[in-house]
Amino acid sequence: MEKDKTRPESTLDLRVWIRLLDCAKMIEKRLRRNFEDQFGTTLPRFDIMATLDRAREGMRMGELSRALLVSNGNVTAIVRQLLDQGLVNSQPDPEDRRSAIVSLTPKGCDQFRVLAEAHHGWVREALADFSEENQQQLLALLTQLKSSIR
Amino acid sequence: MEKDKTRPESTLDLRVWIRLLDCAKMIEKRLRRNFEDQFGTTLPRFDIMATLDRAREGMRMGELSRALLVSNGNVTAIVRQLLDQGLVNSQPDPEDRRSAIVSLTPKGCDQFRVLAEAHHGWVREALADFSEENQQQLLALLTQLKSSIR
DNA sequence: GTCCATTCCTGCAAGCATAAAGTATTTTGC
DNA sequence: GCAAAATACTTTATGCTTGCAGGAATGGAC
């Protein structure tokens, strides 16, 4: 009924990619909606806070953009919002005046704890029907895939 | 050095989700850039054309937005661009005057052939270092994951 | 037939994302 | 020393995406 029978291998990579994208979009959409509905915030803001939480001594803007796989100008805009809300702190790098070092404020740290717990709960719930064994296999395959993408 | 040692299972789902998102973003970013650089078009426009290509008799706007997992207003804007370029056709549904039926024009069909071939080539190249056996396992797992997301 | 809820689509405002151009600073080459 | 290249970041223009408000058409309840 499909052309899979005639040349199944020729579309395997395409099907992998489409399914990967579908899964990511479905989960991401739910997370974004939950962040908006329950906390009035967004996934990108959470991503930045999560990255900063793992670097308590702070990070430079460029490090943030590379860690998050987003553009430089994008980080500028989102960090400014977090600054306005008093969730992060920005101070000039004493060793390089071009750079600013960004870090979570205590208030930002507290709020991140709450967000992170809710976020983990949403992910756990989304994957609840996907067995732990499957998750382990999937994680291993995705790790391999990530390092082989060129 | 990480807390993975104390409770590795408690973050498994989180790690699966983060890695899934990373892989999707890496590939999507390359595809978007290729579409822009080589054809001056975008991934969302291609997605709509690809969906319409599989429904030669046309689709309604709502069907498109559901198939693509995007919002209704979003489809409106992108379809209008394709209309302006003469790549798609829009005519009122004779059975329900609220609906418009959208389909590819011959010109849109021709252009899609070219885009689709290039797109497939990019995906194939991105996954070239990921073995066929791994791809099959990954596809199976993702298929299962997609149906178990709730 | 007449409301009324629902459905389908189209603006519209706000947020995220990119690329490219611009500013300031540091580093390099000489 | 100092001009040129490289780096860190911001700004700007453009495009995608969402949610919501609004208009038009449909379908029931009565």
PDB file of C-alpha atoms in Angstrom, chain A residues 9-10 12-17 19-31 68-69 119-120 123-130 132 134-139 141-146 148-150, chain B residues 10 12-17 19-31 68-70 119-120 123-130 132 134-139 141-146 148-150:
ATOM      1  CA  GLU A   9      15.780   1.316   3.097  1.00  0.00           C
ATOM      2  CA  SER A  10      15.639   4.433   0.984  1.00  0.00           C
ATOM      3  CA  LEU A  12      14.332   4.796   6.587  1.00  0.00           C
ATOM      4  CA  ASP A  13      16.394   7.848   7.442  1.00  0.00           C
ATOM      5  CA  LEU A  14      13.552  10.141   6.459  1.00  0.00           C
ATOM      6  CA  ARG A  15      11.111   8.259   8.622  1.00  0.00           C
ATOM      7  CA  VAL A  16      13.480   8.334  11.579  1.00  0.00           C
ATOM      8  CA  TRP A  17      13.826  12.088  11.232  1.00  0.00           C
ATOM      9  CA  ARG A  19       9.247  10.619  13.884  1.00  0.00           C
ATOM     10  CA  LEU A  20      11.994  12.187  15.962  1.00  0.00           C
ATOM     11  CA  LEU A  21      10.653  15.615  15.161  1.00  0.00           C
ATOM     12  CA  ASP A  22       7.071  14.614  15.902  1.00  0.00           C
ATOM     13  CA  CYS A  23       7.938  13.276  19.338  1.00  0.00           C
ATOM     14  CA  ALA A  24       9.984  16.344  20.201  1.00  0.00           C
ATOM     15  CA  LYS A  25       7.251  18.716  19.079  1.00  0.00           C
ATOM     16  CA  MET A  26       4.537  16.902  21.000  1.00  0.00           C
ATOM     17  CA  ILE A  27       6.436  16.974  24.271  1.00  0.00           C
ATOM     18  CA  GLU A  28       7.780  20.485  23.796  1.00  0.00           C
ATOM     19  CA  LYS A  29       4.321  21.831  23.118  1.00  0.00           C
ATOM     20  CA  ARG A  30       3.007  20.422  26.370  1.00  0.00           C
ATOM     21  CA  LEU A  31       5.909  21.760  28.375  1.00  0.00           C
ATOM     22  CA  LEU A  68      21.692  26.137  24.512  1.00  0.00           C
ATOM     23  CA  LEU A  69      22.305  25.872  20.767  1.00  0.00           C
ATOM     24  CA  HIS A 119       9.234  20.464  34.815  1.00  0.00           C
ATOM     25  CA  HIS A 120      10.534  17.090  35.886  1.00  0.00           C
ATOM     26  CA  VAL A 123       8.376  15.033  31.670  1.00  0.00           C
ATOM     27  CA  ARG A 124       7.923  12.041  33.930  1.00  0.00           C
ATOM     28  CA  GLU A 125       4.204  12.098  33.269  1.00  0.00           C
ATOM     29  CA  ALA A 126       4.657  12.416  29.520  1.00  0.00           C
ATOM     30  CA  LEU A 127       6.964   9.382  29.475  1.00  0.00           C
ATOM     31  CA  ALA A 128       5.078   7.394  32.090  1.00  0.00           C
ATOM     32  CA  ASP A 129       3.746   4.860  29.584  1.00  0.00           C
ATOM     33  CA  PHE A 130       7.167   4.316  28.032  1.00  0.00           C
ATOM     34  CA  GLU A 132      12.242   2.202  31.760  1.00  0.00           C
ATOM     35  CA  ASN A 134      12.767   1.385  26.483  1.00  0.00           C
ATOM     36  CA  GLN A 135      13.950   4.668  27.908  1.00  0.00           C
ATOM     37  CA  GLN A 136      17.400   3.253  28.487  1.00  0.00           C
ATOM     38  CA  GLN A 137      17.608   1.882  24.967  1.00  0.00           C
ATOM     39  CA  LEU A 138      16.337   5.141  23.533  1.00  0.00           C
ATOM     40  CA  LEU A 139      18.805   7.179  25.559  1.00  0.00           C
ATOM     41  CA  LEU A 141      20.622   5.348  20.726  1.00  0.00           C
ATOM     42  CA  LEU A 142      20.085   9.087  20.961  1.00  0.00           C
ATOM     43  CA  THR A 143      23.463   9.571  22.576  1.00  0.00           C
ATOM     44  CA  GLN A 144      25.048   7.724  19.710  1.00  0.00           C
ATOM     45  CA  LEU A 145      22.982   9.647  17.192  1.00  0.00           C
ATOM     46  CA  LYS A 146      23.906  12.994  18.686  1.00  0.00           C
ATOM     47  CA  SER A 148      27.291  10.988  14.842  1.00  0.00           C
ATOM     48  CA  ILE A 149      25.330  13.897  13.411  1.00  0.00           C
ATOM     49  CA  ARG A 150      27.620  15.837  11.165  1.00  0.00           C
TER      50      ARG A 150
ATOM     51  CA  SER B  10      15.164   9.321  38.794  1.00  0.00           C
ATOM     52  CA  LEU B  12      16.451   8.866  33.199  1.00  0.00           C
ATOM     53  CA  ASP B  13      13.297  10.347  31.736  1.00  0.00           C
ATOM     54  CA  LEU B  14      14.731  13.835  31.944  1.00  0.00           C
ATOM     55  CA  ARG B  15      17.892  12.781  30.171  1.00  0.00           C
ATOM     56  CA  VAL B  16      15.922  11.043  27.439  1.00  0.00           C
ATOM     57  CA  TRP B  17      13.911  14.203  26.854  1.00  0.00           C
ATOM     58  CA  ARG B  19      18.826  14.308  24.377  1.00  0.00           C
ATOM     59  CA  LEU B  20      15.792  13.923  22.146  1.00  0.00           C
ATOM     60  CA  LEU B  21      15.421  17.681  21.986  1.00  0.00           C
ATOM     61  CA  ASP B  22      19.117  18.220  21.306  1.00  0.00           C
ATOM     62  CA  CYS B  23      19.136  15.825  18.359  1.00  0.00           C
ATOM     63  CA  ALA B  24      15.992  17.349  16.898  1.00  0.00           C
ATOM     64  CA  LYS B  25      17.315  20.888  17.234  1.00  0.00           C
ATOM     65  CA  MET B  26      20.662  20.047  15.652  1.00  0.00           C
ATOM     66  CA  ILE B  27      19.122  18.452  12.594  1.00  0.00           C
ATOM     67  CA  GLU B  28      16.331  20.997  12.263  1.00  0.00           C
ATOM     68  CA  LYS B  29      18.793  23.867  12.383  1.00  0.00           C
ATOM     69  CA  ARG B  30      20.781  22.414   9.503  1.00  0.00           C
ATOM     70  CA  LEU B  31      17.705  21.781   7.399  1.00  0.00           C
ATOM     71  CA  LEU B  68       1.490  19.561  11.154  1.00  0.00           C
ATOM     72  CA  LEU B  69       0.884  20.043  14.875  1.00  0.00           C
ATOM     73  CA  VAL B  70       0.784  23.815  14.470  1.00  0.00           C
ATOM     74  CA  HIS B 119      15.643  17.557   1.696  1.00  0.00           C
ATOM     75  CA  HIS B 120      16.037  13.812   1.592  1.00  0.00           C
ATOM     76  CA  VAL B 123      18.650  14.075   6.037  1.00  0.00           C
ATOM     77  CA  ARG B 124      20.517  11.133   4.562  1.00  0.00           C
ATOM     78  CA  GLU B 125      23.780  12.979   4.939  1.00  0.00           C
ATOM     79  CA  ALA B 126      23.038  14.020   8.513  1.00  0.00           C
ATOM     80  CA  LEU B 127      22.331  10.393   9.456  1.00  0.00           C
ATOM     81  CA  ALA B 128      25.060   8.870   7.308  1.00  0.00           C
ATOM     82  CA  ASP B 129      27.232   7.929  10.286  1.00  0.00           C
ATOM     83  CA  PHE B 130      24.338   6.321  12.134  1.00  0.00           C
ATOM     84  CA  GLU B 132      20.969   1.305   9.355  1.00  0.00           C
ATOM     85  CA  ASN B 134      20.562   1.683  14.699  1.00  0.00           C
ATOM     86  CA  GLN B 135      18.115   3.611  12.564  1.00  0.00           C
ATOM     87  CA  GLN B 136      15.711   0.717  12.564  1.00  0.00           C
ATOM     88  CA  GLN B 137      15.920   0.313  16.319  1.00  0.00           C
ATOM     89  CA  LEU B 138      15.503   4.032  16.819  1.00  0.00           C
ATOM     90  CA  LEU B 139      12.510   4.194  14.500  1.00  0.00           C
ATOM     91  CA  LEU B 141      11.431   2.999  19.734  1.00  0.00           C
ATOM     92  CA  LEU B 142      10.259   6.407  18.560  1.00  0.00           C
ATOM     93  CA  THR B 143       7.123   4.911  17.072  1.00  0.00           C
ATOM     94  CA  GLN B 144       6.362   3.329  20.397  1.00  0.00           C
ATOM     95  CA  LEU B 145       7.192   6.526  22.229  1.00  0.00           C
ATOM     96  CA  LYS B 146       4.956   8.632  20.015  1.00  0.00           C
ATOM     97  CA  SER B 148       2.605   6.349  24.423  1.00  0.00           C
ATOM     98  CA  ILE B 149       2.961  10.081  24.954  1.00  0.00           C
ATOM     99  CA  ARG B 150      -0.093  11.228  26.817  1.00  0.00           C
TER     100      ARG B 150
END
